[in-house]
PDB file of C-alpha atoms in Angstrom:
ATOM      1  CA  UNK A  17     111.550  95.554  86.553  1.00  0.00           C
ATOM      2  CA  UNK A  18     112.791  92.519  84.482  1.00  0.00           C
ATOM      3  CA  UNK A  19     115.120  92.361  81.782  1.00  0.00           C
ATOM      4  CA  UNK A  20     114.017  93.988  78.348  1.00  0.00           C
ATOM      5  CA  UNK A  21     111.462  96.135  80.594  1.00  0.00           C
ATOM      6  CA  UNK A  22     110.622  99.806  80.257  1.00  0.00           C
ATOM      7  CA  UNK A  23     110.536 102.082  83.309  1.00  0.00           C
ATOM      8  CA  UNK A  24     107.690 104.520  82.950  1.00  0.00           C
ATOM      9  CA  UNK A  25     108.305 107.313  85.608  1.00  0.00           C
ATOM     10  CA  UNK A  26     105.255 108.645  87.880  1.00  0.00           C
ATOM     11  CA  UNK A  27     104.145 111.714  87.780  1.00  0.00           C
ATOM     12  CA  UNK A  28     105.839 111.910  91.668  1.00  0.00           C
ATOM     13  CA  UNK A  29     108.141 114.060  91.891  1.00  0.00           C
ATOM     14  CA  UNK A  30     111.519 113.163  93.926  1.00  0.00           C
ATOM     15  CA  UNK A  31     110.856 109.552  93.907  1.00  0.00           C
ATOM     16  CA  UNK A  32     113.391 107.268  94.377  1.00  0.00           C
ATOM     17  CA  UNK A  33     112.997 103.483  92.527  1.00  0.00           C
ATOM     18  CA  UNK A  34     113.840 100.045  93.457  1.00  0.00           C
ATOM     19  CA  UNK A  35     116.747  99.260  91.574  1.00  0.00           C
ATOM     20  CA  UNK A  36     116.267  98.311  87.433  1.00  0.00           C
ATOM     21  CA  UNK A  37     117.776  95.864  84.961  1.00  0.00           C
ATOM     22  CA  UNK A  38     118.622  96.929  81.518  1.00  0.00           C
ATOM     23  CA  UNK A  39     118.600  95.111  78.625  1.00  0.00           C
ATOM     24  CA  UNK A  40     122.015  93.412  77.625  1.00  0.00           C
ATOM     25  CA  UNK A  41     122.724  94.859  74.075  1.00  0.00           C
ATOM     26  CA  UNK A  42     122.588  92.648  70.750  1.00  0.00           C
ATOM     27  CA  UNK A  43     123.383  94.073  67.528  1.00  0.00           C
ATOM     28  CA  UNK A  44     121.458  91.336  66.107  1.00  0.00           C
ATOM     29  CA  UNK A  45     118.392  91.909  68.378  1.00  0.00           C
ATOM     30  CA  UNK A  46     116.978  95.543  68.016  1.00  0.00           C
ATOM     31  CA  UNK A  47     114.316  97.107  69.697  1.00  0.00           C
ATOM     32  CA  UNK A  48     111.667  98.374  67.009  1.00  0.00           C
ATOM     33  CA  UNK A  49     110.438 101.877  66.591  1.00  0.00           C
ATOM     34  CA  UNK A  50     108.849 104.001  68.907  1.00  0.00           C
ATOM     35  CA  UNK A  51     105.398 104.668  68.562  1.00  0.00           C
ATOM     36  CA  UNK A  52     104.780 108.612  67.854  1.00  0.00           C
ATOM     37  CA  UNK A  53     102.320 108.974  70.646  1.00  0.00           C
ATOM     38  CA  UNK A  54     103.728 106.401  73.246  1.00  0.00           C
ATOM     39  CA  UNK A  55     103.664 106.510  77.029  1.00  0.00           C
ATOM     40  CA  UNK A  56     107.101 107.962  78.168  1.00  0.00           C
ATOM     41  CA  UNK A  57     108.952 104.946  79.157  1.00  0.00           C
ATOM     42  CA  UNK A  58     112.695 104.815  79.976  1.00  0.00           C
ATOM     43  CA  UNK A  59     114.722 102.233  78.488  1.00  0.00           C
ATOM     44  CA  UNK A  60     118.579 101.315  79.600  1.00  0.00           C
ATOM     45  CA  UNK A  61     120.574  99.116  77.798  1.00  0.00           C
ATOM     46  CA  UNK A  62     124.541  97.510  79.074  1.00  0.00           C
ATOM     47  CA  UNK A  63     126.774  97.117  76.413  1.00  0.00           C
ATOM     48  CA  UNK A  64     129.624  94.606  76.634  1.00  0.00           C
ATOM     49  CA  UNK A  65     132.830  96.600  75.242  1.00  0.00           C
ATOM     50  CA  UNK A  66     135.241  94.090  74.711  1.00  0.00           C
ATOM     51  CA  UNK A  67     135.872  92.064  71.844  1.00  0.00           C
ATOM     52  CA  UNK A  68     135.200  88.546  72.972  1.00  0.00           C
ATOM     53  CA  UNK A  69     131.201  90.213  73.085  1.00  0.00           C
ATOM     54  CA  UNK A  70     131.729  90.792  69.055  1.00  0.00           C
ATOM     55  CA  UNK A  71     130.035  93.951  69.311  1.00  0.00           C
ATOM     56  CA  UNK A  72     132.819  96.263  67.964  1.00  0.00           C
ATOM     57  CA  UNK A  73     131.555  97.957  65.163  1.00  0.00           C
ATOM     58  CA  UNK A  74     132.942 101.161  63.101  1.00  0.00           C
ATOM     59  CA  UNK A  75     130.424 100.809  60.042  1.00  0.00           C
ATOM     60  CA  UNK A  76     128.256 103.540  61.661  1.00  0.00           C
ATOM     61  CA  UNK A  77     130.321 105.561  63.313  1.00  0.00           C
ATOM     62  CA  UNK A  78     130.784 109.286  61.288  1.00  0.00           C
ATOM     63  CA  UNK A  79     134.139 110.584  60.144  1.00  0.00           C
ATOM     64  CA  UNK A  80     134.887 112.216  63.720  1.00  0.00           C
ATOM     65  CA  UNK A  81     134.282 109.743  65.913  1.00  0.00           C
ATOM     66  CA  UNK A  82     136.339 107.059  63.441  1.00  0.00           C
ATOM     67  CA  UNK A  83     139.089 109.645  64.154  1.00  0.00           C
ATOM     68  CA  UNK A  84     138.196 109.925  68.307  1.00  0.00           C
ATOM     69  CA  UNK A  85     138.210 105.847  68.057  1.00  0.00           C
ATOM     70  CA  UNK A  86     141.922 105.878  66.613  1.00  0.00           C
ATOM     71  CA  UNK A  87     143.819 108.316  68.632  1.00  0.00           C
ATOM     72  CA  UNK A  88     143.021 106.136  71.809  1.00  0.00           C
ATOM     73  CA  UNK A  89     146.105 104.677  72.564  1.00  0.00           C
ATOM     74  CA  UNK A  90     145.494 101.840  74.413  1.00  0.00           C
ATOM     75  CA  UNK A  91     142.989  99.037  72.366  1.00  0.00           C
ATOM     76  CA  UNK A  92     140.862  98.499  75.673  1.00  0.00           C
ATOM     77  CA  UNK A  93     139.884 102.257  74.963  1.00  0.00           C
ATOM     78  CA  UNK A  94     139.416 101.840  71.036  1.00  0.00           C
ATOM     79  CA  UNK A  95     137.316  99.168  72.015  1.00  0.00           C
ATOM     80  CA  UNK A  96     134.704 100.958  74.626  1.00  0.00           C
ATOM     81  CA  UNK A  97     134.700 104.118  72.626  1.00  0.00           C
ATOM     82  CA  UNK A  98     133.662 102.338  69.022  1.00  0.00           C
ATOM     83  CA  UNK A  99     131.380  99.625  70.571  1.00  0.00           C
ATOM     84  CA  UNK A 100     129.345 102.141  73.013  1.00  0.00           C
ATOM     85  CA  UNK A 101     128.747 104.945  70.447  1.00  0.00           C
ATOM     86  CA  UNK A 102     128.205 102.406  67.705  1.00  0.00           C
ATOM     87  CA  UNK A 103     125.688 100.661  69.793  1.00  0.00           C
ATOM     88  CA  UNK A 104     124.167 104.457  70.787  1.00  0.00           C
ATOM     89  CA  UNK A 105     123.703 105.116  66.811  1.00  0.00           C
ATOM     90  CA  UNK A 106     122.198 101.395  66.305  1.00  0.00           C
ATOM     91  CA  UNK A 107     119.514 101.695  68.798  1.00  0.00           C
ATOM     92  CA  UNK A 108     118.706 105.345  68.139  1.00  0.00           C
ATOM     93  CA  UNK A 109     118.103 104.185  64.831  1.00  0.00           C
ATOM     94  CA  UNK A 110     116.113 101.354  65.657  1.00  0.00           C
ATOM     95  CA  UNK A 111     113.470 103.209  67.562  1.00  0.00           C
ATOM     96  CA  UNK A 112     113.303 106.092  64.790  1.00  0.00           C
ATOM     97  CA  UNK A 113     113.580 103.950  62.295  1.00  0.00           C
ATOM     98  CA  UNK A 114     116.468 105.434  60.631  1.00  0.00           C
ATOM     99  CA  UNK A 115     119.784 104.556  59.154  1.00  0.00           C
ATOM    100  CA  UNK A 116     122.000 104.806  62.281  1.00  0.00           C
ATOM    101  CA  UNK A 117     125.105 106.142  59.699  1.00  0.00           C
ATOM    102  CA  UNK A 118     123.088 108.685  59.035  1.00  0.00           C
ATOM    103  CA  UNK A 119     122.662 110.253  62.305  1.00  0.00           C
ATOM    104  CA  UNK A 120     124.036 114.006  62.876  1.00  0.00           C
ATOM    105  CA  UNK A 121     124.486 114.732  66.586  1.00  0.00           C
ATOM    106  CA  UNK A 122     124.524 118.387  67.696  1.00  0.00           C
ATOM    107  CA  UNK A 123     125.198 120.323  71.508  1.00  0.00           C
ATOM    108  CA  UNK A 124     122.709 121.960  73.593  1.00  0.00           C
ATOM    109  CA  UNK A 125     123.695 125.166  74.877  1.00  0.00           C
ATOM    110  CA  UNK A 126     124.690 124.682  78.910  1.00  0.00           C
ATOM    111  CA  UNK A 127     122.072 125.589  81.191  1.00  0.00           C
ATOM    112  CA  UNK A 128     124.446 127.397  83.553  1.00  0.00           C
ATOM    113  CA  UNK A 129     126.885 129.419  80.905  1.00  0.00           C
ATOM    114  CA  UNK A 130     124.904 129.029  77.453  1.00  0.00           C
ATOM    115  CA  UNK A 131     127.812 128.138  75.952  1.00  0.00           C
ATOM    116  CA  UNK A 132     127.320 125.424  73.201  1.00  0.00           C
ATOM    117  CA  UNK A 133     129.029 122.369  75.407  1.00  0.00           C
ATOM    118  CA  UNK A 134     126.129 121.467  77.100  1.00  0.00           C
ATOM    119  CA  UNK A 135     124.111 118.102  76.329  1.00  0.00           C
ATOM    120  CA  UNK A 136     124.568 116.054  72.956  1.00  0.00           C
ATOM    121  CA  UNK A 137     121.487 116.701  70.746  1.00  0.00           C
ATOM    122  CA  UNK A 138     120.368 114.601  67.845  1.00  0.00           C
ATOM    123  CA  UNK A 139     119.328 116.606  65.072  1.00  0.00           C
ATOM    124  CA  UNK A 140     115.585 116.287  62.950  1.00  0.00           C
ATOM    125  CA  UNK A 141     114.760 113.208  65.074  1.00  0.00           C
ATOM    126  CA  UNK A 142     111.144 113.771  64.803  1.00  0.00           C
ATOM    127  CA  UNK A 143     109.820 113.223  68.232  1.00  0.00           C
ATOM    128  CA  UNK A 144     111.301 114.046  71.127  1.00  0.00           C
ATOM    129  CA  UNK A 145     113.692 111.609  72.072  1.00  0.00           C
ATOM    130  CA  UNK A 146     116.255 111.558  74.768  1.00  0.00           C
ATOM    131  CA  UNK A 147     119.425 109.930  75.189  1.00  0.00           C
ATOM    132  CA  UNK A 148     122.365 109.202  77.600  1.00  0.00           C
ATOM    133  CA  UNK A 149     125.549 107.183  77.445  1.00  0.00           C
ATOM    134  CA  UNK A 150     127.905 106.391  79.951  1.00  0.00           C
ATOM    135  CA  UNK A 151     130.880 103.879  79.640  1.00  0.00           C
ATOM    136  CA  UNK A 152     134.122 102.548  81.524  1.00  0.00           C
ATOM    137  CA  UNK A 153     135.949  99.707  81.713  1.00  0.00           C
ATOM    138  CA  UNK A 154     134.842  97.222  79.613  1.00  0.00           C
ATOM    139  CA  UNK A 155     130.695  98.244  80.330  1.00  0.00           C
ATOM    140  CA  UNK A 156     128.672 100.844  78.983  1.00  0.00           C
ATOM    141  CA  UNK A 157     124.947 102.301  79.678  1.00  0.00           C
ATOM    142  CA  UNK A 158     122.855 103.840  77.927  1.00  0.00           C
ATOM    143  CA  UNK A 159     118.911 105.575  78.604  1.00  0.00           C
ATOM    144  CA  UNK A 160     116.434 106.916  76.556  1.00  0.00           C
ATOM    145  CA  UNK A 161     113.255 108.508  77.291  1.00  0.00           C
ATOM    146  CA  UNK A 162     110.549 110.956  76.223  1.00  0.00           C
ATOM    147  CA  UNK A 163     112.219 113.387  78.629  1.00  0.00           C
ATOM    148  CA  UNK A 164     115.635 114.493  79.872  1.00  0.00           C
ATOM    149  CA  UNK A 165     117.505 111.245  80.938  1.00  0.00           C
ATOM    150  CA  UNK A 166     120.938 110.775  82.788  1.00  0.00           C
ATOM    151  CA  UNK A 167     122.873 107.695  83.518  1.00  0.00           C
ATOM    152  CA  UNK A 168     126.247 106.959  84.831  1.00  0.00           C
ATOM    153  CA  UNK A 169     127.871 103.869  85.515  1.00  0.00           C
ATOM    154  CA  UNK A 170     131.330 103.427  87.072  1.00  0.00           C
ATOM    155  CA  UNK A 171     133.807 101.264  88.715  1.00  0.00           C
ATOM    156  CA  UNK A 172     134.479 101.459  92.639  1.00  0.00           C
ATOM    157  CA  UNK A 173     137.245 104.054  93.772  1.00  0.00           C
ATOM    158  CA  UNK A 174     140.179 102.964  95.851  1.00  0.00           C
ATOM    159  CA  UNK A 175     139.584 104.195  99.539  1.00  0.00           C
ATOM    160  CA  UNK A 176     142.670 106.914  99.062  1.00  0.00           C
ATOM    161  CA  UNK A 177     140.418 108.566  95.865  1.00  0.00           C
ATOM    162  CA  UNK A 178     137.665 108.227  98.155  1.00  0.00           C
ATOM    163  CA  UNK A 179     139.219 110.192 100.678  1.00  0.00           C
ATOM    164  CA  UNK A 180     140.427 112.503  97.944  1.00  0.00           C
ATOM    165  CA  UNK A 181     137.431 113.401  96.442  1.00  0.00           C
ATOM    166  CA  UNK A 182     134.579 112.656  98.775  1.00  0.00           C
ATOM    167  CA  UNK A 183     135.246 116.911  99.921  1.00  0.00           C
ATOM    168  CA  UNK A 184     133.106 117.211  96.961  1.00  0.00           C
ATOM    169  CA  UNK A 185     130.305 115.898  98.119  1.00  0.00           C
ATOM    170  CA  UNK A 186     127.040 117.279  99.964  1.00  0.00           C
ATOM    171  CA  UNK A 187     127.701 117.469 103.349  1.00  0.00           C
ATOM    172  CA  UNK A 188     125.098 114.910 104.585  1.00  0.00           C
ATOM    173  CA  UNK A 189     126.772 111.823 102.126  1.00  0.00           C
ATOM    174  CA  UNK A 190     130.046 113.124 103.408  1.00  0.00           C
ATOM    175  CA  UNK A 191     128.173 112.004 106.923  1.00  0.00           C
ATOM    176  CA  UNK A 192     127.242 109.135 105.970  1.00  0.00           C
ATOM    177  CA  UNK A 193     130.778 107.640 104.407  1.00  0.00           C
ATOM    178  CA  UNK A 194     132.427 108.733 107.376  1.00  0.00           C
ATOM    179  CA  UNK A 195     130.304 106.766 109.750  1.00  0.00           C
ATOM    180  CA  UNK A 196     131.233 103.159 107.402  1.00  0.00           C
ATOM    181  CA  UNK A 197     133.911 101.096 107.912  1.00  0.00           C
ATOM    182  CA  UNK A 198     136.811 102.517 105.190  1.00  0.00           C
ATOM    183  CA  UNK A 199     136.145  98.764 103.476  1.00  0.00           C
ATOM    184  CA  UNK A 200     132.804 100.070 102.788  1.00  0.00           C
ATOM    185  CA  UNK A 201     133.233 103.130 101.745  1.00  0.00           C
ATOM    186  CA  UNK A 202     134.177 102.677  98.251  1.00  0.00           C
ATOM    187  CA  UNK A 203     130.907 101.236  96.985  1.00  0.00           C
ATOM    188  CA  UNK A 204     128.886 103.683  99.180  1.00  0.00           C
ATOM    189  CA  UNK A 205     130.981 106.461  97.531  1.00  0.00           C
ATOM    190  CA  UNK A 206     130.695 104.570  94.277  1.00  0.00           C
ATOM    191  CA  UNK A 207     126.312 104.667  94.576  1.00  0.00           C
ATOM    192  CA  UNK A 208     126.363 108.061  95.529  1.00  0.00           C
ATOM    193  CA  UNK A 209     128.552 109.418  92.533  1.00  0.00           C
ATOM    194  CA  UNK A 210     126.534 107.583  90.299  1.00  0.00           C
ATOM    195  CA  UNK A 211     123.358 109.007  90.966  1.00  0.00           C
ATOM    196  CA  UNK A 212     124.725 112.364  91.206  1.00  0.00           C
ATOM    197  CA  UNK A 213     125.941 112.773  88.116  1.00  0.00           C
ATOM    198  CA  UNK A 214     123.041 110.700  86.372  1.00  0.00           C
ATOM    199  CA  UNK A 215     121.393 113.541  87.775  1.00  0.00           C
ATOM    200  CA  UNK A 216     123.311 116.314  86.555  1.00  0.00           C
ATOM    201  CA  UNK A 217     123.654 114.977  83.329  1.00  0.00           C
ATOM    202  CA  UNK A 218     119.747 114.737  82.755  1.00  0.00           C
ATOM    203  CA  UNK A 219     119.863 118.487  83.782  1.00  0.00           C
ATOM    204  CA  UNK A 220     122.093 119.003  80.911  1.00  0.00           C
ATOM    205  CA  UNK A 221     124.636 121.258  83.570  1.00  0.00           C
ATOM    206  CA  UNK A 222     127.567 118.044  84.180  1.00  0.00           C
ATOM    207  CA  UNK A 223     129.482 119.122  86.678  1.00  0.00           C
ATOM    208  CA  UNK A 224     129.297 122.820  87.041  1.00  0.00           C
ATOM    209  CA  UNK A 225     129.777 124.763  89.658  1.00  0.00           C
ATOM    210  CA  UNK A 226     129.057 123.649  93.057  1.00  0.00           C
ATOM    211  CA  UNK A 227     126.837 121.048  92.106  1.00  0.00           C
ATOM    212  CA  UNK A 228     128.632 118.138  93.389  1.00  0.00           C
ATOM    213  CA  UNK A 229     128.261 119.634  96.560  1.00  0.00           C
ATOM    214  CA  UNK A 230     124.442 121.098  96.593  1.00  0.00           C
ATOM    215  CA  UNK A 231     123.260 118.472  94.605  1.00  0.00           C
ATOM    216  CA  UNK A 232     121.832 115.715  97.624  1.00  0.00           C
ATOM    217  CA  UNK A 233     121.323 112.123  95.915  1.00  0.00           C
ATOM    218  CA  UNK A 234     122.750 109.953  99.246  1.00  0.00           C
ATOM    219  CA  UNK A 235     125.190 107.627  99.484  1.00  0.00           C
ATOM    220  CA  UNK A 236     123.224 104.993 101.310  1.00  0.00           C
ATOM    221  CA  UNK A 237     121.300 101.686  99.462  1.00  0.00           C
ATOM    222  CA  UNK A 238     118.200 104.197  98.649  1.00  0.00           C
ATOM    223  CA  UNK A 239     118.969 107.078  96.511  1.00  0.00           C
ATOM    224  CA  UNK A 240     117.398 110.431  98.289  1.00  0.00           C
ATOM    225  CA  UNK A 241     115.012 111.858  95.704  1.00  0.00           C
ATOM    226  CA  UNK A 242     115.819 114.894  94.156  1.00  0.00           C
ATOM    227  CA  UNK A 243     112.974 117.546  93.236  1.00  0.00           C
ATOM    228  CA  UNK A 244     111.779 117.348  90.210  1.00  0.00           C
ATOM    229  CA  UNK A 245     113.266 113.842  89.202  1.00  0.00           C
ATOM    230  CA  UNK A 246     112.937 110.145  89.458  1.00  0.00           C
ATOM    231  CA  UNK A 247     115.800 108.349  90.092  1.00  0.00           C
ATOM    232  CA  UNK A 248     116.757 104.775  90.853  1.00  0.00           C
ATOM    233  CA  UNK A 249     120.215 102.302  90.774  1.00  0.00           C
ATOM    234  CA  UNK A 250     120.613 100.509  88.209  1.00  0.00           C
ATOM    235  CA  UNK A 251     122.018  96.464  88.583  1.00  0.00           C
ATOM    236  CA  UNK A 252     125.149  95.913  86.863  1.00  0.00           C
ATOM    237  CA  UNK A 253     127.611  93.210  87.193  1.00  0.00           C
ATOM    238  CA  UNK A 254     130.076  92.915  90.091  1.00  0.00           C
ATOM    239  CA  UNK A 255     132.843  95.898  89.808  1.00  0.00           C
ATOM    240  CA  UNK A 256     130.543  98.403  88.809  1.00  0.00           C
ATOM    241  CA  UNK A 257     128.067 100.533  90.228  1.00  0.00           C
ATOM    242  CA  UNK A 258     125.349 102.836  87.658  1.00  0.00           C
ATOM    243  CA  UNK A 259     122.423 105.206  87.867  1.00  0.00           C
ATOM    244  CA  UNK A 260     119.636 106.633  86.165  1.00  0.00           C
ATOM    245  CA  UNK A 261     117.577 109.445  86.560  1.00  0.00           C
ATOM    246  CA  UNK A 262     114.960 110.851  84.405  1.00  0.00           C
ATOM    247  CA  UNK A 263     113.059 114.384  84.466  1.00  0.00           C
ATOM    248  CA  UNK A 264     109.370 114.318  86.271  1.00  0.00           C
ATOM    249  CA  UNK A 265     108.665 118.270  86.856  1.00  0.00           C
ATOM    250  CA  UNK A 266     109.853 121.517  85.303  1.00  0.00           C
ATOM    251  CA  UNK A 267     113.641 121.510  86.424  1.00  0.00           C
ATOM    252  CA  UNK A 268     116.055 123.460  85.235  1.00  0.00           C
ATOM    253  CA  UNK A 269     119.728 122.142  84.966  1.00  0.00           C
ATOM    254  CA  UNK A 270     120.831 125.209  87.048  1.00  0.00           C
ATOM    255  CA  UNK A 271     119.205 127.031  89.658  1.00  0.00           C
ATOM    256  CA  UNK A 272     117.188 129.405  87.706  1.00  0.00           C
ATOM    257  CA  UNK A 273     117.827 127.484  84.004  1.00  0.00           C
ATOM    258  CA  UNK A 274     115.613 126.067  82.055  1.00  0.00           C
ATOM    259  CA  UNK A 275     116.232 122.557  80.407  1.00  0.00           C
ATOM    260  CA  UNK A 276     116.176 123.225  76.600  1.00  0.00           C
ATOM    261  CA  UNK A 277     113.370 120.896  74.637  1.00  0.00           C
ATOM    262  CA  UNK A 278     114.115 118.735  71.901  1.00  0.00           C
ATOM    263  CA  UNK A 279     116.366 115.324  71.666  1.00  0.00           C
ATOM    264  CA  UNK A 280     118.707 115.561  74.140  1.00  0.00           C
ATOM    265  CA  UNK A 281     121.115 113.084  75.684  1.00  0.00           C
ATOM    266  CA  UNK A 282     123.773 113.440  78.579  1.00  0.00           C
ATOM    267  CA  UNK A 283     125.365 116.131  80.200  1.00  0.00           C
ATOM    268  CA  UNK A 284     129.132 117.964  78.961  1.00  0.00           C
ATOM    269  CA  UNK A 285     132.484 115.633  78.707  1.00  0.00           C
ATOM    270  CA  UNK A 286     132.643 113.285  81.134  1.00  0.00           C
ATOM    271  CA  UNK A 287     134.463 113.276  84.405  1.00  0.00           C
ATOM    272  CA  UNK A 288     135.352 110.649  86.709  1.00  0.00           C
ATOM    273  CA  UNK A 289     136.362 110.917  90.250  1.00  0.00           C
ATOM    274  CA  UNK A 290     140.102 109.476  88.985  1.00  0.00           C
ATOM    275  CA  UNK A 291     140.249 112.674  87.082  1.00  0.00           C
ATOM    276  CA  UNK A 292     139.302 114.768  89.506  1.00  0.00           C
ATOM    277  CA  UNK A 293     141.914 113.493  92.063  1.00  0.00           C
ATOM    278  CA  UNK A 294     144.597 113.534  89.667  1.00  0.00           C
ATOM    279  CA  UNK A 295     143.729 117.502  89.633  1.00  0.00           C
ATOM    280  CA  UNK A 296     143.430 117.585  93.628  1.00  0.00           C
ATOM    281  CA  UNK A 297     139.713 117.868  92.939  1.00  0.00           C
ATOM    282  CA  UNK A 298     137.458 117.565  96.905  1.00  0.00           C
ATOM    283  CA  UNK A 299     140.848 117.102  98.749  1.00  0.00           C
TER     284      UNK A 299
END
């Protein structure tokens, strides 16, 4: 896949993909709108956060997320929350051809707890059109498709929050860190977290439950496939490491759940493995 590609998933599902190049996001270069009846490609775009890229933009955010964007403290944070969303709303309403202001974004019940914190939802899009955005540091992804869509993208842990949090895991990628040198454990840890929650945001569940640790994506240079899903690395610049998975077969996003129809996008608040061993999460 080259740059400015789509990624139209097979009807196989489980299968893993080489890994993809997104498209580097311009404001001043939009994608036009979707055709109604289209084949059900997958599009990812990395967004450039910090100001030097000119990208930040407040013009479209809506009256919450101006007031989200302000009480970050630090500017670095200001920065990636404004640019990514404002970028999310731009290309959403490049490829329905709306005014991206004019967006309302709803939540999808969970899967596991139908509790309204599940997946964010764009309201009357039209056609079914799903999203996902991920950000940190100064990078941000995002993936759309026809059907559920997850992507994560995230900088390397240290090899102590590796250590911390690497209990979470399945079993088998627990395996397989353990048998690298500690130097290379960190970006195996780093591949493996990515596609799992890619994963479990598509299924609209985050991370619930136990599903860090039933939910078997690998940690080696080919992602494991998952039932029901295609997934596939995504290449990012050097101090990251992203994912992207996107829905093949009837798949719930918990055992026994259905995944909800409509416009969805990416899974409940986000988590990051220097949350989680902050709380003593997997040690």
């Amino acid at each position: 896949m080259t740059t400015g590609d789509t990624w139209a998933p097979s009807d196989e599902c489980g299968a893993a993909r080489p890994a993809l190049i997104p498209e580097v996001y311009d404001s001043a270069a939009l994608p036009g709108p979707l055709p109604a009846d289209g084949p059900p490609a997958v599009s990812l775009w990395l967004v450039r956060t910090v100001p030097e890229a000119g990208l930040h933009d407040t013009a479209v955010l809506d009256a919450g997320e101006r007031k989200r964007t302000a009480a970050f403290v630090r500017p670095g944070d200001r920065d990636t929350y404004a640019t990514s969303h404002s970028a999310l709303r731009r290309l959403l309403g490049a490829y329905l051809d709306r005014d991206p202001a004019a967006l309302r974004f709803v939540r999808e019940p969970c899967p596991c707890c139908d509790e309204p914190h599940g997946r964010p939802a764009l309201a009357g899009a039209g056609m079914p059109l799903h999203f996902s955005l991920s950000h940190t540091g100064d990078m941000a992804l995002i993936g759309f498709a026809r059907t559920p869509v997850g992507v994560d993208i995230e900088k390397p842990a240290s090899p102590r929050t590796v250590a911390e949090v690497s209990g979470m895991l399945h079993p088998q990628e627990r395996a397989t860190l353990d048998a690298l040198p500690e130097a290379g454990r960190p970006a195996a840890f780093a591949r493996c977290w990515t596609r799992k929650e890619a994963c479990l945001k598509g299924k609209g569940s985050g991370l619930a439950g136990d599903l860090m640790t039933t939910t078997l994506v690998g940690a080696g240079p080919v992602p494991i496939p998952v039932p029901g899903w295609e997934m596939a690395d995504v290449t990012v610049p050097d101090g990251y490491a992203a994912a992207c998975a996107v829905r093949t077969g009837g798949v719930g996003g918990c055992p026994g759940a259905g995944v909800s129809a409509g416009s969805v996008g990416p899974g409940g608040p986000p988590c990051s493995w220097a949350v989680l061993a902050a709380c003593g999460g997997g040690a």
